[in-house]
Coordinates of C-alpha atoms in Angstrom, one line a residue:
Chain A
X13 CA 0.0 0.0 0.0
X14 CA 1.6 3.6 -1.1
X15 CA 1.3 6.1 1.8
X16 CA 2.2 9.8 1.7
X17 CA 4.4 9.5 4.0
X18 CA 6.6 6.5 1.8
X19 CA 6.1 9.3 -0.6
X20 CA 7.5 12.2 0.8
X21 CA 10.3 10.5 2.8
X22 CA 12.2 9.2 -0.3
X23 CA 12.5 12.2 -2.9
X24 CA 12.9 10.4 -6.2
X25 CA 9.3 8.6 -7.6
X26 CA 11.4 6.3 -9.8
X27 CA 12.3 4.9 -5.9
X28 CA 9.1 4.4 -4.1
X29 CA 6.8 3.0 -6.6
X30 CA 6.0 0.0 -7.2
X31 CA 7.7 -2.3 -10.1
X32 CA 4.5 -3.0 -11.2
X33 CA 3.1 0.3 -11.5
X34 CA 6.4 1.8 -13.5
X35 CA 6.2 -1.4 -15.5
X36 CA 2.5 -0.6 -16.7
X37 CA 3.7 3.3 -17.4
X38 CA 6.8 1.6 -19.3
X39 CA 3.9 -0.1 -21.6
X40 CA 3.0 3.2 -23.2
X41 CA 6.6 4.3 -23.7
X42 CA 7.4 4.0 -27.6
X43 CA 10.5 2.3 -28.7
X44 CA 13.0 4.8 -28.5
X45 CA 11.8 6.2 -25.2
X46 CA 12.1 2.3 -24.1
X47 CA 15.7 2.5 -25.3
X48 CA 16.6 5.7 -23.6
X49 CA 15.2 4.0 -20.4
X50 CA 17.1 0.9 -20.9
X51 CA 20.3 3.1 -20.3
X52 CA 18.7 5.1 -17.6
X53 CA 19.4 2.6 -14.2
X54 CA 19.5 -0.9 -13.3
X55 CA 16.2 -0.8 -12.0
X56 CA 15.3 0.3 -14.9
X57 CA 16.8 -1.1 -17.2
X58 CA 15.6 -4.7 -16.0
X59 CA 12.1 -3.1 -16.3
X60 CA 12.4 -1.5 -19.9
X61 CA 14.2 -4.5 -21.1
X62 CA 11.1 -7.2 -20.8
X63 CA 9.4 -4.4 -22.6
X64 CA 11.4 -3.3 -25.6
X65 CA 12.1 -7.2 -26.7
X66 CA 8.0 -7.7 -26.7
X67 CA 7.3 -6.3 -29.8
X68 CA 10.8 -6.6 -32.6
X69 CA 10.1 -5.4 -35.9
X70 CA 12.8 -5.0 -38.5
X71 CA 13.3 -2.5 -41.6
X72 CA 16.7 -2.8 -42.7
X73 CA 20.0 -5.7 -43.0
X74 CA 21.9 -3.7 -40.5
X75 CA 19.0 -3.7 -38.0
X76 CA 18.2 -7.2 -38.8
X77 CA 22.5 -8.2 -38.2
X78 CA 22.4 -5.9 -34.9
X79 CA 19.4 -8.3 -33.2
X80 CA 20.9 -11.5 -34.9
X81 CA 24.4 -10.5 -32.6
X82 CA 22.4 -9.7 -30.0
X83 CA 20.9 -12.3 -29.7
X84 CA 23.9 -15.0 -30.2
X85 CA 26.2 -13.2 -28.1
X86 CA 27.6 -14.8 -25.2
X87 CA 26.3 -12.8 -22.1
X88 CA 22.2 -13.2 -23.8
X89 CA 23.2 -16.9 -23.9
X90 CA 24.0 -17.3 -20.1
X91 CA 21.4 -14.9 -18.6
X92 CA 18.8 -16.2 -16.1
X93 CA 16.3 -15.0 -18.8
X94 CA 17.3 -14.7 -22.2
X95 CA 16.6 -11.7 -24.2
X96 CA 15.1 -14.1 -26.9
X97 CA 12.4 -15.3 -24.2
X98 CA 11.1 -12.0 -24.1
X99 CA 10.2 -11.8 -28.2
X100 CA 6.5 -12.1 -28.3
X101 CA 5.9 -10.4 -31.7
X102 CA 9.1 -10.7 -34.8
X103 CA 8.2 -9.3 -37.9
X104 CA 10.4 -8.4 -40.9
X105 CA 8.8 -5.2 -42.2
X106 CA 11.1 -5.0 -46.0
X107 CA 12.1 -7.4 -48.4
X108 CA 15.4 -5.5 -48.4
X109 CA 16.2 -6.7 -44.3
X110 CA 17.1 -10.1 -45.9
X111 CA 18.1 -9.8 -49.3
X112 CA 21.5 -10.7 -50.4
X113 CA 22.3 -11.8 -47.1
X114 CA 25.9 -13.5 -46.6
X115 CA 25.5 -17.7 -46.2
X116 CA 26.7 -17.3 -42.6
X117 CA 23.9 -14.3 -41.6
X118 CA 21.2 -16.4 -43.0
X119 CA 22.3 -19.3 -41.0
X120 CA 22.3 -17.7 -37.6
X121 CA 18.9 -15.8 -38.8
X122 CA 17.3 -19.4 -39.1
X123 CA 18.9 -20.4 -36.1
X124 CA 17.4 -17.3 -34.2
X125 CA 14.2 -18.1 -35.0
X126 CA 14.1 -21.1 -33.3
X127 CA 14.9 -19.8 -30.1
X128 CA 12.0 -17.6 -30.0
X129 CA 10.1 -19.8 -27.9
X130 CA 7.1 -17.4 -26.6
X131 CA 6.4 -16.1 -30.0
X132 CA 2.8 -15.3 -30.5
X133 CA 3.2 -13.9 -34.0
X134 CA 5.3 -14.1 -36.6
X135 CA 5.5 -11.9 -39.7
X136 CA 8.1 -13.6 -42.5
X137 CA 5.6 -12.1 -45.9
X138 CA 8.4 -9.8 -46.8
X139 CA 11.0 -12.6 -46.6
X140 CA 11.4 -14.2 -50.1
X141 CA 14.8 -14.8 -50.2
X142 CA 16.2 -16.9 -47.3
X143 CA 15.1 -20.6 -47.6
X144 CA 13.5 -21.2 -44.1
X145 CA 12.6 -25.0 -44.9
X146 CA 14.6 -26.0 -42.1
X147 CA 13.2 -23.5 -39.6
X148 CA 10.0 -24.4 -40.5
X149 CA 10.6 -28.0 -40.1
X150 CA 12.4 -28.0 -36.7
X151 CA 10.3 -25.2 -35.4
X152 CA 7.6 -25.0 -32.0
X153 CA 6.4 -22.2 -30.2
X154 CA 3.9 -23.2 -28.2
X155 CA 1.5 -19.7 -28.2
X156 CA 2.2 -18.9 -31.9
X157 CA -1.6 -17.3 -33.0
X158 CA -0.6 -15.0 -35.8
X159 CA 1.5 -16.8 -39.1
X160 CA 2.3 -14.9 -42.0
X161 CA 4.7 -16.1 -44.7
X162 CA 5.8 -15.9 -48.1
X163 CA 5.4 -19.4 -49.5
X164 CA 8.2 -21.1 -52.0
X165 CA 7.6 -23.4 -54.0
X166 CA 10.2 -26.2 -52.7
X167 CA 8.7 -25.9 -49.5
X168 CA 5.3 -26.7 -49.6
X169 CA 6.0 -30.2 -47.3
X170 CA 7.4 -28.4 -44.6
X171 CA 5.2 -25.8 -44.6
X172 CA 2.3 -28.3 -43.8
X173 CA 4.1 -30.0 -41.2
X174 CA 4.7 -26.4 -39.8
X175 CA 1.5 -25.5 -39.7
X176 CA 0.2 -29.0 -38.2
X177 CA 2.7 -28.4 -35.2
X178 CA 0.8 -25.1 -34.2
X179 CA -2.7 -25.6 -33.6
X180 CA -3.1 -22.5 -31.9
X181 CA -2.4 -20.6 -35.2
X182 CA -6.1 -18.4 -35.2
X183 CA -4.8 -15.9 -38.3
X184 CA -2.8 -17.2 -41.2
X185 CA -1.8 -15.2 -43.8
X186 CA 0.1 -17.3 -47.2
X187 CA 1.2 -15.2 -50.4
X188 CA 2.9 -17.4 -52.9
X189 CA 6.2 -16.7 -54.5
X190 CA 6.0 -19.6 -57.0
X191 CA 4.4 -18.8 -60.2
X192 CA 2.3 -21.6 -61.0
X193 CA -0.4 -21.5 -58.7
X194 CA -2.2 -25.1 -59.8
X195 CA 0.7 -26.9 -58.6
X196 CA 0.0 -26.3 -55.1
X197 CA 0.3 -29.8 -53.2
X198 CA 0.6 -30.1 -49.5
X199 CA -0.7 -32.4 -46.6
X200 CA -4.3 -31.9 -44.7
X201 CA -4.1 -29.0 -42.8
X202 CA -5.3 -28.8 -39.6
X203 CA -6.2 -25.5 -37.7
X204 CA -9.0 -26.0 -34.9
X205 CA -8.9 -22.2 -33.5
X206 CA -8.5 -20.7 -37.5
X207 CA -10.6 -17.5 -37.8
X208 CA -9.1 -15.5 -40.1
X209 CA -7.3 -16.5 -43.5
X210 CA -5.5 -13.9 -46.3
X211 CA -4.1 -16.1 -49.2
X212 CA -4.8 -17.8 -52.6
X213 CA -7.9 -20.0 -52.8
X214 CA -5.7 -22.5 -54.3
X215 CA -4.5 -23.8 -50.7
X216 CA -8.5 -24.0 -49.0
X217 CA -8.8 -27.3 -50.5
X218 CA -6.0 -28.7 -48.4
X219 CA -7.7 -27.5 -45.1
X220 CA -9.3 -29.9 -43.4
X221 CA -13.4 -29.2 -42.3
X222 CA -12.3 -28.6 -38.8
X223 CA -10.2 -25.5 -40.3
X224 CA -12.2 -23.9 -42.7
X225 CA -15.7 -24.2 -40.4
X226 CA -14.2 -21.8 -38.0
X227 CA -13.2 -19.1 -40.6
X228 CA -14.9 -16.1 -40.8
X229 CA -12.7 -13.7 -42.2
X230 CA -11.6 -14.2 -45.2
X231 CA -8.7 -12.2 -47.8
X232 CA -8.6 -13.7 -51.5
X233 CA -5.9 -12.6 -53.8
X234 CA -6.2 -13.6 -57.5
X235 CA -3.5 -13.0 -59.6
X236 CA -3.0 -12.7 -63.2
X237 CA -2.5 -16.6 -63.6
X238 CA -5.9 -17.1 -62.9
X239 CA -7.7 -14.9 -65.2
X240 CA -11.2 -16.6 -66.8
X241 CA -14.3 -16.8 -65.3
X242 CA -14.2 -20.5 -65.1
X243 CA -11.3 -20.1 -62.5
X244 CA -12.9 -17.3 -60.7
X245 CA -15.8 -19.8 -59.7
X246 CA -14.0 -22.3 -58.8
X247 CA -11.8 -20.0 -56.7
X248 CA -15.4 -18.8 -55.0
X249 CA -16.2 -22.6 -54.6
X250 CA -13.8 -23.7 -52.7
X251 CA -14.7 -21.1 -49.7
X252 CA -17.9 -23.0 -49.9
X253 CA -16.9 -24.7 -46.8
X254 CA -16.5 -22.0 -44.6
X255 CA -19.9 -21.9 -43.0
X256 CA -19.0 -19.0 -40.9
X257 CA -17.9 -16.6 -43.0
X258 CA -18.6 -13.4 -42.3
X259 CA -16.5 -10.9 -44.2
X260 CA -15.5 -11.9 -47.8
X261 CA -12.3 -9.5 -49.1
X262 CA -11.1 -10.4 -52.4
X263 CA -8.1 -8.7 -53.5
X264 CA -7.3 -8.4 -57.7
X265 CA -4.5 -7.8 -59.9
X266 CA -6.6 -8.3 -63.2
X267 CA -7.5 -5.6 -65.4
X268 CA -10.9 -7.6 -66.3
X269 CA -13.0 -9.3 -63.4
X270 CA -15.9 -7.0 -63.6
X271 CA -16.9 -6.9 -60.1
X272 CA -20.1 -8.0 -61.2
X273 CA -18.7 -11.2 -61.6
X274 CA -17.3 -11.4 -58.4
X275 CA -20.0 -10.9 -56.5
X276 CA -22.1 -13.2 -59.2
X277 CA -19.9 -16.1 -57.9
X278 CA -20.3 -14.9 -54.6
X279 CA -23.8 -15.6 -54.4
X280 CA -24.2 -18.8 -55.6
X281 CA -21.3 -20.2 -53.4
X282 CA -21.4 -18.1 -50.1
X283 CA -24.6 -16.2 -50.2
X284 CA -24.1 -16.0 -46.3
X285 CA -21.9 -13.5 -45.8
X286 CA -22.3 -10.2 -44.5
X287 CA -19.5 -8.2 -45.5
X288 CA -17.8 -8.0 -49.1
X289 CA -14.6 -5.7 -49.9
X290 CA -13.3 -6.2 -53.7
X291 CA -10.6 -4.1 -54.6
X292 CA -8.7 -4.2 -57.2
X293 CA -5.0 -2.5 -58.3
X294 CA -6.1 -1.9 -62.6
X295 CA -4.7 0.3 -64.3
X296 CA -7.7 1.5 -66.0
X297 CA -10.7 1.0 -63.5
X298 CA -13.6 1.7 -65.4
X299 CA -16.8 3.2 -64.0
X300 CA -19.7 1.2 -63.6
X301 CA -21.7 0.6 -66.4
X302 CA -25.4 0.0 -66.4
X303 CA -25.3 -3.4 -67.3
X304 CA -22.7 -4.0 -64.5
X305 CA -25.1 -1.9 -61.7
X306 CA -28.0 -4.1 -62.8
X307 CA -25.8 -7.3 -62.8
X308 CA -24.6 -6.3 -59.0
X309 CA -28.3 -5.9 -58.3
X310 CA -29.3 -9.6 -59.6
X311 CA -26.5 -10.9 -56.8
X312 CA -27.5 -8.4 -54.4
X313 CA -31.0 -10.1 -54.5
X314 CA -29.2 -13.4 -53.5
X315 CA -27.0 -12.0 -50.8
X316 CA -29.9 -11.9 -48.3
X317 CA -27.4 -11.3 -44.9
X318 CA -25.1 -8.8 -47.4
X319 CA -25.3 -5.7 -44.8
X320 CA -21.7 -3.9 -46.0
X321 CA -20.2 -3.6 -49.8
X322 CA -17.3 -1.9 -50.8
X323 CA -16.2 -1.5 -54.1
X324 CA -13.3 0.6 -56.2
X325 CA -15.1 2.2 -59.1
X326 CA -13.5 5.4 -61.7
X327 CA -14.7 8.2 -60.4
X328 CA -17.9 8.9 -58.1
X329 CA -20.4 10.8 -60.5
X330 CA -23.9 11.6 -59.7
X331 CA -25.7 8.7 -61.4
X332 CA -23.6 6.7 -59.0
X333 CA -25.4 7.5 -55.9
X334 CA -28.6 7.0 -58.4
X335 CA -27.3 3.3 -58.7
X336 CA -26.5 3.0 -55.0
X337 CA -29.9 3.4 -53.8
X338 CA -31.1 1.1 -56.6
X339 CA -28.7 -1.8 -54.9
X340 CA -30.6 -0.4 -51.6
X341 CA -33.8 -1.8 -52.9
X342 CA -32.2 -4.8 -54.2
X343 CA -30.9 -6.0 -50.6
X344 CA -32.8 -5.8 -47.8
X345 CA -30.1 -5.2 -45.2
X346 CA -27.5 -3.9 -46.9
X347 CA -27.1 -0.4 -44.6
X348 CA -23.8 0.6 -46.0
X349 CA -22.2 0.9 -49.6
X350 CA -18.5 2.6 -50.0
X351 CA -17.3 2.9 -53.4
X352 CA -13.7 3.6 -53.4
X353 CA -11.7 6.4 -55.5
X354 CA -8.8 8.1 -55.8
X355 CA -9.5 12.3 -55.4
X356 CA -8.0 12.8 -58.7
X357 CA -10.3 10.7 -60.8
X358 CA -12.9 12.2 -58.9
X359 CA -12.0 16.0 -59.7
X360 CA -11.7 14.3 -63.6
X361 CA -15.4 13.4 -62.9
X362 CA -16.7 16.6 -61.7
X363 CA -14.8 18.3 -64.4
X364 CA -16.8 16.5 -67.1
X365 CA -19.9 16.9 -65.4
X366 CA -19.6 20.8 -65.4
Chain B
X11 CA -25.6 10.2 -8.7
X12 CA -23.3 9.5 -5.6
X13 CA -22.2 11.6 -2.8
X14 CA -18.2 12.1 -2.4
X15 CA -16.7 13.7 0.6
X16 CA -12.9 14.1 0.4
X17 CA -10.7 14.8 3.1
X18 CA -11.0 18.5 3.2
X19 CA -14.6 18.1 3.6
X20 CA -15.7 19.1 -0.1
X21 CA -18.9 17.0 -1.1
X22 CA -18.8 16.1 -4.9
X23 CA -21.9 15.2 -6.5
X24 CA -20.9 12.7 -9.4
X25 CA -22.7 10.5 -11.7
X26 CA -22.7 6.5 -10.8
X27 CA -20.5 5.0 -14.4
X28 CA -17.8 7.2 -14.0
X29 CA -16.9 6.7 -10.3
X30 CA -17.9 3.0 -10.4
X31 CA -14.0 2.4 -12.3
X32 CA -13.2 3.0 -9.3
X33 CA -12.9 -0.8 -7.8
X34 CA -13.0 0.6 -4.3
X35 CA -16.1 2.5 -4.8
X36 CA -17.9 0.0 -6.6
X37 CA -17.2 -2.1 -4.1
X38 CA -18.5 0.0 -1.8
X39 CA -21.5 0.9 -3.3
X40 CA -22.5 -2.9 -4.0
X41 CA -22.0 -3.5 0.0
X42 CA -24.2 -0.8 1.1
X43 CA -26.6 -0.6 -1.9
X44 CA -28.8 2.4 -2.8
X45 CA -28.0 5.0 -0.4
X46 CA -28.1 9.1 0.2
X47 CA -25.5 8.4 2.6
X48 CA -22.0 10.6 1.5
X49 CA -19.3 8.0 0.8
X50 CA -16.3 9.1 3.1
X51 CA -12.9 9.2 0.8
X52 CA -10.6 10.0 3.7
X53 CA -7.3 9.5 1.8
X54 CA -8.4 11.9 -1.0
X55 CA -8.1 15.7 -1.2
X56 CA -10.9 17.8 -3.7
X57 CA -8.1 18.8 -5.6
X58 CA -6.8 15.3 -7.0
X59 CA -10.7 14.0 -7.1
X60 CA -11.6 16.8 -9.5
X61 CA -8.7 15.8 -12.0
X62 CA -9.5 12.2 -11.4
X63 CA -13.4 12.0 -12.1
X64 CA -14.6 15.5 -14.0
X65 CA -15.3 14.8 -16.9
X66 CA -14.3 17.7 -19.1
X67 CA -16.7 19.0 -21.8
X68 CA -14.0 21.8 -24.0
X69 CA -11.6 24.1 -23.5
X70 CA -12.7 26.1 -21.3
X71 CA -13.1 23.2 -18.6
X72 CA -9.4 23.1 -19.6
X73 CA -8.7 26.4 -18.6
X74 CA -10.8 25.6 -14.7
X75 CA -8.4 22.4 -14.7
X76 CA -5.5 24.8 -15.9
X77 CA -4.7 26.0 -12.4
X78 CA -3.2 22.6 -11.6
X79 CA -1.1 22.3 -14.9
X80 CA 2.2 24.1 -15.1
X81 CA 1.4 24.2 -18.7
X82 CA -1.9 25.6 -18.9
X83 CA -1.8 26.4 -22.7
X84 CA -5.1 27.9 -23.4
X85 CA -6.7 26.2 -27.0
X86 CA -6.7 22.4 -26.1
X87 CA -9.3 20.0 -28.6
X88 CA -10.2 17.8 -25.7
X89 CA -12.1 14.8 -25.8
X90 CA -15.9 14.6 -23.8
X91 CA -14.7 11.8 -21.5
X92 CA -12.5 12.1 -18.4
X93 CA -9.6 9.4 -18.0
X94 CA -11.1 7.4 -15.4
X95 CA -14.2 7.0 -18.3
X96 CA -11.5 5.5 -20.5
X97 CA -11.7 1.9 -21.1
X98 CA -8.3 -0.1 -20.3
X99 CA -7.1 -1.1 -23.3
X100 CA -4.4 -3.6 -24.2
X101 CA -1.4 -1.6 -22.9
X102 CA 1.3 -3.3 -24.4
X103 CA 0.2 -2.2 -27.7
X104 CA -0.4 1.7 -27.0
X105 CA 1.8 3.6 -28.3
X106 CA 3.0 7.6 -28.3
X107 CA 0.8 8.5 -31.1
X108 CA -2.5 7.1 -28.8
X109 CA -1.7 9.5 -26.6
X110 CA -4.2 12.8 -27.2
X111 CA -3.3 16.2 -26.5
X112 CA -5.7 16.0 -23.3
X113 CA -3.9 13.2 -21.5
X114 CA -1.1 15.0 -22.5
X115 CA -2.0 18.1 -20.6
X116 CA -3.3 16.0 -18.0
X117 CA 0.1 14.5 -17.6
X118 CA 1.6 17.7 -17.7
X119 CA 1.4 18.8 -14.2
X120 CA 4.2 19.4 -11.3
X121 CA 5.9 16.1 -9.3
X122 CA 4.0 16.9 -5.8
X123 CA 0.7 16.9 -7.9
X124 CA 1.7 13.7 -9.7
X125 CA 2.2 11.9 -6.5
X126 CA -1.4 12.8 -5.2
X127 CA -2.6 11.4 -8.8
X128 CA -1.2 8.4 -8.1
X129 CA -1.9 8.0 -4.5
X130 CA -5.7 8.3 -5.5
X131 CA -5.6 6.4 -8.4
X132 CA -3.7 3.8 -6.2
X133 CA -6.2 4.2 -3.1
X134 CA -9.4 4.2 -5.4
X135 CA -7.9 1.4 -7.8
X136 CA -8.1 3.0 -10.9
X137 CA -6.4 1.0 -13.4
X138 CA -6.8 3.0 -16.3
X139 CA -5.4 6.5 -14.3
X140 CA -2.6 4.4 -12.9
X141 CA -1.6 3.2 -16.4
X142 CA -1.6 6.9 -18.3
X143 CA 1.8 7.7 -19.5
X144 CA 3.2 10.4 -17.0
X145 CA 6.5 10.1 -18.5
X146 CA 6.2 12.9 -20.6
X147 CA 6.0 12.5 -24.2
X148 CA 9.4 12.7 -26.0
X149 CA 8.1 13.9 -29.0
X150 CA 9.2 17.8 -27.9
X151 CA 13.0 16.8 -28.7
X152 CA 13.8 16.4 -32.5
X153 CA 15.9 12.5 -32.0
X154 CA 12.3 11.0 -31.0
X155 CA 13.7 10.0 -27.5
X156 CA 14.2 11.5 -24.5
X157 CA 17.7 10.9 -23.9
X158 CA 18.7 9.2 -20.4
X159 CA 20.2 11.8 -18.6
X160 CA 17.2 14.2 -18.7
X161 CA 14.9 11.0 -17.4
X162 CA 17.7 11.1 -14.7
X163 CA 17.0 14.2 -13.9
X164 CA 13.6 14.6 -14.3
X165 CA 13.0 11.6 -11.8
X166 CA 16.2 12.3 -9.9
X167 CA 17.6 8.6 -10.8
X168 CA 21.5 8.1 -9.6
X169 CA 22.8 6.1 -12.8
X170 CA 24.5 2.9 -11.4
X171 CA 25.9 1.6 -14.5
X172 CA 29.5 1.6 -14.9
X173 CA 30.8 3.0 -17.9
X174 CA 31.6 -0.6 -20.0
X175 CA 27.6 -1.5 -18.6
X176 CA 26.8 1.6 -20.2
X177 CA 28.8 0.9 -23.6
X178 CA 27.2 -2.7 -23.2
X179 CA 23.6 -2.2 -23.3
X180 CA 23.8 0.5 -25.7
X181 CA 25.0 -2.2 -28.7
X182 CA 22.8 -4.5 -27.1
X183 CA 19.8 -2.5 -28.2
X184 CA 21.5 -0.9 -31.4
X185 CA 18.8 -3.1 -33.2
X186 CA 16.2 -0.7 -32.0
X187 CA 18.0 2.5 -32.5
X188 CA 16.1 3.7 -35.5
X189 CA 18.1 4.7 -38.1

């Protein structure tokens, strides 16, 4: 119990509160105020320590080399409590942090990895270069909930076993490297506790019911590979599974799925959802013709539980808001529609109209 | 409403949700239920309830509050809702830029002041008052950081490291060092 007295005795407050209490304003400290605090006092220092290894996030090689030393050097290695026990969150945030990277830095980077014991998330989507087949194979942390990676092509085996190991995975996120999608073969994947998955649709199939029954967010990235309608369905098919889906995202880098389509397939083989974002990166996104607006309203009619659609158009013009309310009529709970522009096509669109 | 007395004998008239964060008052009023009776807060002055539960409404409750802040700068946007309102969030994550310009001037007040804060907070169990950032925000010095020797001083910390600790923990945490 803190008295006034305790307080007014001892003139520092650093001295006379408790750990826990600096601990919890240490929380809210950013990362370079953690360092300065780190170099502060011994007190705390062991404090600010536990705190600044939570959360490492990496731009740049020389960062990356700093963390891998830090990690490996002698005095970490003997300490009651390793520095690498601390790491609850490792993310590489630039491809460039482990391009080019000499034989011997990529060796003690895998090796790092796996002393990360009390990882909860792990963030490796900007790695592409360093082959972590054997990290993946020899891997465990026990609380891992968050998994994103970058997958290669010659290590689809270990990444099933990976992911098999860590059941308590609840938010995956897979892009692939490789360039031909259809050749995607890996084990049954198991995730009981999987909620939330941002990938290709080519890897749902390997999911077993158990893992795609819990899902009910879900990111779908189609790629230039796959670019008729045929595929497009059959992409949209095999979410059919996931029974919980609440928010469908899909993500394109075509320059011709009308989002018509999209939402077309989306119907017929997850008309439950209740949330749909499509976005796509074109280079000529075309506004919404009235064949496409009447199209979207046909689906809309099927999406009974739709309450939220975003969509990128060219350009928000009058007649757009016009075709909004139309889709109103068309869905009964749909409360919210966002259609997505960049301000310069929109000026364009005014422009014209004047 | 509830009836506060503090320990200079103010009575504070102050709606139920925002002193029920307050552990120890919630507490208290679940053990005695429904009651006119004041509730006695014998280790608490008016001053440091005030700051603890108003709930301020715009600047010029700022400026009422500013006699307590060294820096009383006079246009503050503040938000509706008083600290103790504030749900605890997951503190690991917050970071600087959470931080809005209100708790900032609500963090912005003299050591002997800061004590009482968190002698309430501590005495009435507030957990989101006793997590607020009083460690100013570094954000006033160009580098980011606040360097060290200034948290030294600002807390009065002796530094106990010898000089080859020092040089030891700073290339420990060169990974951080944003460059």
């Amino acid at each position: 119990m803190l008295t006034r007295r305790a307080a007014k005795q001892r003139n520092s407050i650093a001295t006379w509160l408790p750990n826990e209490i600096l601990t919890a304003v240490m929380s809210h400290a950013s990362r370079p105020d953690l360092v300065a605090l780190c170099r502060t006092s011994r007190l705390f220092r062991n404090l600010a320590t536990r705190l600044l290894y939570r959360i490492v996030a990496l731009q740049t090689a020389a960062q990356l080399k700093a963390f891998l030393r830090t990690i490996e050097s002698k005095r970490s290695q003997i300490a009651a409590l390793r520095l690498s026990d601390h790491v609850r969150r490792f993310a590489i945030r630039d491809s460039k942090c482990t391009a080019n990277l000499p034989k011997r830095t990529a060796e003690s980077f895998t090796s790092v990895l796996l002393q990360l014991h009390n990882l909860e998330s792990l963030d490796l989507l900007f790695n592409s270069k360093v082959d972590l087949t054997e990290t993946l194979n020899r891997a465990h942390f026990k609380n891992l909930s968050e998994f994103r990676y970058t997958v290669q092509f010659e290590d689809h085996p270990s990444l099933s076993f990976f992911l098999n190991r860590h059941p308590t995975i609840t938010r995956l996120t897979l892009h692939p490297e490789f360039e031909a999608q259809n050749q995607v073969s890996l084990d049954t994947i198991h995730l009981p506790h999987l909620t939330f998955y941002d990938g290709p649709s080519s890897f749902v199939p390997f999911f077993d019911k158990s893992t795609t029954s819990g899902v009910t967010f879900v990111c779908i990235l189609f790629l230039p590979e796959s670019p008729n309608r045929d595929d497009l369905d059959m992409a949209l098919m095999r979410l059919a599974p996931m029974t919980a889906l609440h928010t469908f995202a899909a993500f394109t880098m075509l320059d011709d799925i009308p989002e018509s389509l999209l939402l077309e397939s989306a119907a017929r083989n997850i008309p439950w959802i209740e949330f749909a974002m499509l976005q796509s990166v074109r280079h000529n996104p075309a506004p919404i013709s009235r064949a496409d607006a009447r199209a979207i309203a046909k689906s809309l009619q099927k999406l009974p539980s739709l309450r939220f659609l975003a969509l990128e158009v060219d350009g928000v013009e009058h007649k757009d808001f016009e075709t909004v309310a139309f889709w109103s009529r068309a869905c009964r709970n749909l409360t919210l529609v966002t259609l997505r522009t960049s301000n310069k096509l929109d000026a364009q669109a005014r422009a014209v109209d004047e | 409403m509830v009836l506060l007395v503090t320990s200079d004998n103010e009575q504070f008239q102050t709606e139920k949700d925002i002193v029920e964060r307050s552990v120890l008052i919630k507490n208290m009023l679940e053990d005695v239920g429904e009651s006119d009776q004041p509730i006695p807060l014998p280790n608490v002055s008016s001053s440091v309830l005030k700051k603890v539960t108003q709930p301020s409404t715009g600047p010029t409750e700022i400026d009422v509050r500013g006699r307590y802040l060294s820096t009383a700068s006079t246009t503050v946007e503040s938000p509706s809702r008083p600290p103790i309102l504030e749900q605890s969030q997951d503190e690991t994550r917050k970071r600087t830029t959470d931080i809005s310009e209100w708790d900032q001037k609500f963090i912005t007040v003299d050591q002997e002041m800061l004590f009482e804060i968190i002698l309430a907070a501590n005495y009435l169990d507030i957990k989101s008052l006793l997590c607020r950032r009083w460690l100013q925000d570094g954000s006033q010095h160009d580098q980011g950081a606040r360097p060290p020797e200034e948290i030294r001083k600002l807390f009065n910390i002796v530094n106990d490291f010898t000089p080859e600790e020092e040089a030891q923990i700073k290339k420990e945490n060169e990974w951080a060092e944003d460059r």
